Amino acid sequence: MKLSYLLALLLPLCAIASEERTPYACDNGSRLDISFSADADGRPQATLHFADEALTLPQVPSTSGTLYRSGNIRLHTKDDNAVIEDGKSNLRRCTRGTLPPATQQTVAQPTASSFIDITGSVTYLARIALPPGATLTIRIQDTARPGAPARTLVEQRYELNGAQVPIPFSATVDKALLGKKARLAIAARIEDKGRLLFVNSQTYPTLHEGQALPVEIVLKSASRAKAR
């Protein structure tokens, strides 16, 4: 019994240890490994393995190549090329393998201006604590077509793990996903084990003259929102 229990514990560790890492050499002389996997819900993610730390970035929508993001850190991959952005206008251009990118090589990658970063917080006025298993879902939607359902461009789900409001959030939208008349708005909801607790009852625009501004979303109790 004890041996079988020990083997059950070791199997996940073996899977992690055998996770394939791909080496990348970067134009600043640094090297790192990148591994690609999926989280517990099957959503794709990439992990940057530096010398003394590892950083996991969930995949987000992109029209060119594949984009991963966590906070202000972005990884954009296409073919054998990768671009890492640190959110401070610093770019690290990398190529799969152990040789750094050739100085004359032009890597076709989007710059920071290719994306819109949307940040804000979610709260509610009811004096009720959230249960430990509550989740927050944020949707960035295009509401440009009157009378038509909003088109969801980005959806992010946060396991709150006991966190209480106000809850910060951030999302990245690829500008290439937007039409000329796009109107972005945010929808948010908090659920617990599939039961809707709080939801937004009004539209929260996210852009002003093409620039994203921080948004504070005030949710209402799901029962009150339905009663309206």
Coordinates of C-alpha atoms in Angstrom, one line a residue, residues 18-217:
S18 CA 10.6 14.9 -18.5
E19 CA 8.9 18.1 -19.8
E20 CA 10.8 18.9 -23.0
R21 CA 12.7 22.1 -23.0
T22 CA 13.7 23.9 -26.2
P23 CA 16.9 26.0 -26.0
Y24 CA 16.9 29.5 -27.4
A25 CA 19.8 31.9 -28.0
C26 CA 19.1 35.6 -27.8
D27 CA 20.5 38.7 -29.4
N28 CA 21.7 40.1 -26.1
G29 CA 24.0 37.1 -25.6
S30 CA 21.7 35.3 -23.1
R31 CA 20.3 31.8 -23.4
L32 CA 17.2 30.3 -22.0
D33 CA 15.0 27.2 -22.4
I34 CA 11.3 27.4 -23.2
S35 CA 8.9 24.5 -22.6
F36 CA 5.3 24.3 -23.9
S37 CA 2.5 22.5 -22.0
A38 CA -1.1 22.9 -20.8
D39 CA -2.5 23.8 -17.4
A40 CA -4.9 21.6 -15.3
D41 CA -7.8 22.8 -17.5
G42 CA -6.0 22.0 -20.8
R43 CA -5.2 25.6 -21.7
P44 CA -1.9 26.1 -23.5
Q45 CA 1.0 27.8 -21.7
A46 CA 4.7 28.4 -22.1
T47 CA 7.4 28.4 -19.3
L48 CA 10.5 30.5 -19.6
H49 CA 13.4 28.7 -17.8
F50 CA 16.1 31.1 -16.8
A51 CA 19.2 30.3 -14.9
D52 CA 17.7 30.7 -11.4
E53 CA 13.9 30.9 -12.0
A54 CA 11.0 29.8 -14.2
L55 CA 8.1 31.9 -15.4
T56 CA 4.8 30.4 -16.8
L57 CA 2.8 32.5 -19.3
P58 CA -0.7 31.5 -20.3
Q59 CA -1.6 31.7 -24.1
V60 CA -3.7 34.6 -25.2
P61 CA -5.3 35.2 -28.6
S62 CA -3.1 36.5 -31.4
T63 CA -3.6 36.7 -35.2
S64 CA 0.1 36.1 -36.0
G65 CA 2.2 33.4 -34.4
T66 CA 1.4 32.4 -30.8
L67 CA 1.3 34.9 -27.9
Y68 CA 1.8 34.1 -24.2
R69 CA 1.4 36.7 -21.4
S70 CA 1.5 37.1 -17.7
G71 CA 1.3 40.6 -16.3
N72 CA 3.6 42.8 -18.4
I73 CA 5.7 39.9 -19.6
R74 CA 5.0 38.7 -23.1
L75 CA 6.4 35.9 -25.2
H76 CA 5.6 35.8 -28.9
T77 CA 6.7 32.8 -31.0
K78 CA 6.6 32.2 -34.7
D79 CA 8.4 29.3 -36.4
D80 CA 11.9 29.2 -34.9
N81 CA 11.8 32.8 -33.6
A82 CA 10.7 34.2 -30.2
V83 CA 10.4 37.7 -28.9
I84 CA 10.3 38.4 -25.1
E85 CA 9.0 41.7 -23.8
D86 CA 9.4 42.8 -20.2
G87 CA 6.8 45.5 -20.2
K88 CA 9.4 48.2 -20.1
S89 CA 10.0 48.5 -23.8
N90 CA 12.9 46.0 -23.6
L91 CA 12.8 43.3 -26.3
R92 CA 14.9 40.2 -26.4
R93 CA 14.9 38.5 -29.8
C94 CA 15.7 34.8 -29.7
T95 CA 16.2 31.9 -32.1
R96 CA 15.7 28.2 -31.4
G97 CA 19.0 26.5 -31.0
T98 CA 22.3 27.5 -29.4
L99 CA 23.5 30.1 -32.0
P100 CA 22.3 33.8 -31.4
P101 CA 20.3 35.4 -34.1
A102 CA 22.3 36.8 -37.0
T103 CA 22.8 40.6 -36.8
Q104 CA 21.5 41.0 -40.4
Q105 CA 18.5 38.8 -39.8
T106 CA 15.1 40.6 -39.5
V107 CA 12.7 38.7 -37.3
A108 CA 9.1 39.6 -38.2
Q109 CA 7.5 40.0 -34.8
P110 CA 5.0 42.5 -33.5
T111 CA 6.2 45.3 -31.3
A112 CA 4.6 46.5 -28.1
S113 CA 2.4 48.8 -30.1
S114 CA 0.7 45.8 -31.7
F115 CA -1.1 45.1 -28.5
I116 CA -3.5 46.9 -26.2
D117 CA -3.1 46.3 -22.5
I118 CA -6.3 46.6 -20.5
T119 CA -6.1 46.8 -16.8
G120 CA -8.5 47.5 -13.9
S121 CA -10.2 46.0 -10.9
V122 CA -13.5 44.3 -10.0
T123 CA -15.5 44.9 -6.9
Y124 CA -19.0 44.9 -5.5
L125 CA -20.9 46.8 -2.8
A126 CA -22.5 44.0 -1.0
R127 CA -21.0 43.2 2.4
I128 CA -20.5 39.5 1.6
A129 CA -17.2 37.6 1.6
L130 CA -16.4 35.5 -1.5
P131 CA -16.2 31.7 -0.9
P132 CA -12.7 30.2 -1.1
G133 CA -13.5 28.5 -4.5
A134 CA -14.8 31.5 -6.3
T135 CA -13.6 32.3 -9.8
L136 CA -13.5 35.6 -11.7
T137 CA -14.1 35.6 -15.5
I138 CA -13.1 38.7 -17.5
R139 CA -14.2 39.0 -21.2
I140 CA -13.0 41.8 -23.5
Q141 CA -15.7 42.2 -26.2
D142 CA -16.3 44.1 -29.4
T143 CA -19.7 45.7 -29.2
A144 CA -19.5 47.6 -32.5
R145 CA -22.5 45.9 -34.2
P146 CA -25.8 47.3 -32.9
G147 CA -28.3 44.6 -32.2
A148 CA -25.8 41.8 -32.7
P149 CA -24.2 39.7 -29.9
A150 CA -20.9 41.1 -28.6
R151 CA -17.9 39.3 -30.1
T152 CA -15.5 38.0 -27.3
L153 CA -11.9 38.8 -28.2
V154 CA -10.2 37.7 -25.0
E155 CA -11.5 35.6 -22.0
Q156 CA -9.5 35.2 -18.8
R157 CA -10.4 33.1 -15.8
Y158 CA -8.9 33.8 -12.4
E159 CA -9.0 31.2 -9.5
L160 CA -9.4 33.6 -6.6
N161 CA -8.2 31.1 -3.9
G162 CA -9.9 33.1 -1.1
A163 CA -8.9 36.6 -2.4
Q164 CA -11.5 39.3 -1.8
V165 CA -12.5 42.5 -3.7
P166 CA -11.2 44.7 -5.1
I167 CA -9.6 42.2 -7.5
P168 CA -7.1 43.5 -10.0
F169 CA -7.0 42.1 -13.6
S170 CA -5.1 42.6 -16.8
A171 CA -5.7 41.4 -20.4
T172 CA -3.9 41.9 -23.7
V173 CA -5.8 42.4 -27.0
D174 CA -4.0 42.0 -30.4
K175 CA -4.9 45.1 -32.4
A176 CA -5.0 42.9 -35.5
L177 CA -8.3 41.4 -34.0
L178 CA -10.0 44.8 -34.1
G179 CA -12.0 46.1 -37.0
K180 CA -11.9 49.8 -38.0
K181 CA -15.1 50.5 -36.0
A182 CA -14.4 48.2 -33.0
R183 CA -15.8 49.3 -29.7
L184 CA -14.3 47.4 -26.8
A185 CA -16.1 46.8 -23.5
I186 CA -15.5 44.6 -20.5
A187 CA -17.8 42.0 -19.1
A188 CA -17.1 40.4 -15.7
R189 CA -18.7 37.7 -13.5
I190 CA -17.9 35.9 -10.3
E191 CA -19.0 32.3 -9.9
D192 CA -18.7 29.6 -7.3
K193 CA -18.8 26.0 -8.5
G194 CA -20.9 27.0 -11.5
R195 CA -23.3 29.2 -9.5
L196 CA -23.3 32.8 -10.6
L197 CA -22.8 35.2 -7.7
F198 CA -22.0 38.6 -9.2
V199 CA -22.2 40.0 -12.7
N200 CA -21.9 43.4 -14.4
S201 CA -25.2 45.1 -15.2
Q202 CA -23.8 47.9 -17.3
T203 CA -21.4 48.3 -20.1
Y204 CA -17.8 49.3 -19.3
P205 CA -16.0 50.9 -22.3
T206 CA -12.2 50.4 -22.3
L207 CA -10.9 52.8 -24.9
H208 CA -10.7 56.6 -25.1
E209 CA -9.3 58.0 -28.3
G210 CA -7.6 54.7 -29.0
Q211 CA -5.9 54.5 -25.6
A212 CA -6.9 52.0 -22.9
L213 CA -7.7 53.4 -19.5
P214 CA -7.9 51.6 -16.2
V215 CA -11.4 50.4 -15.6
E216 CA -13.1 49.9 -12.2
I217 CA -16.0 47.4 -12.6

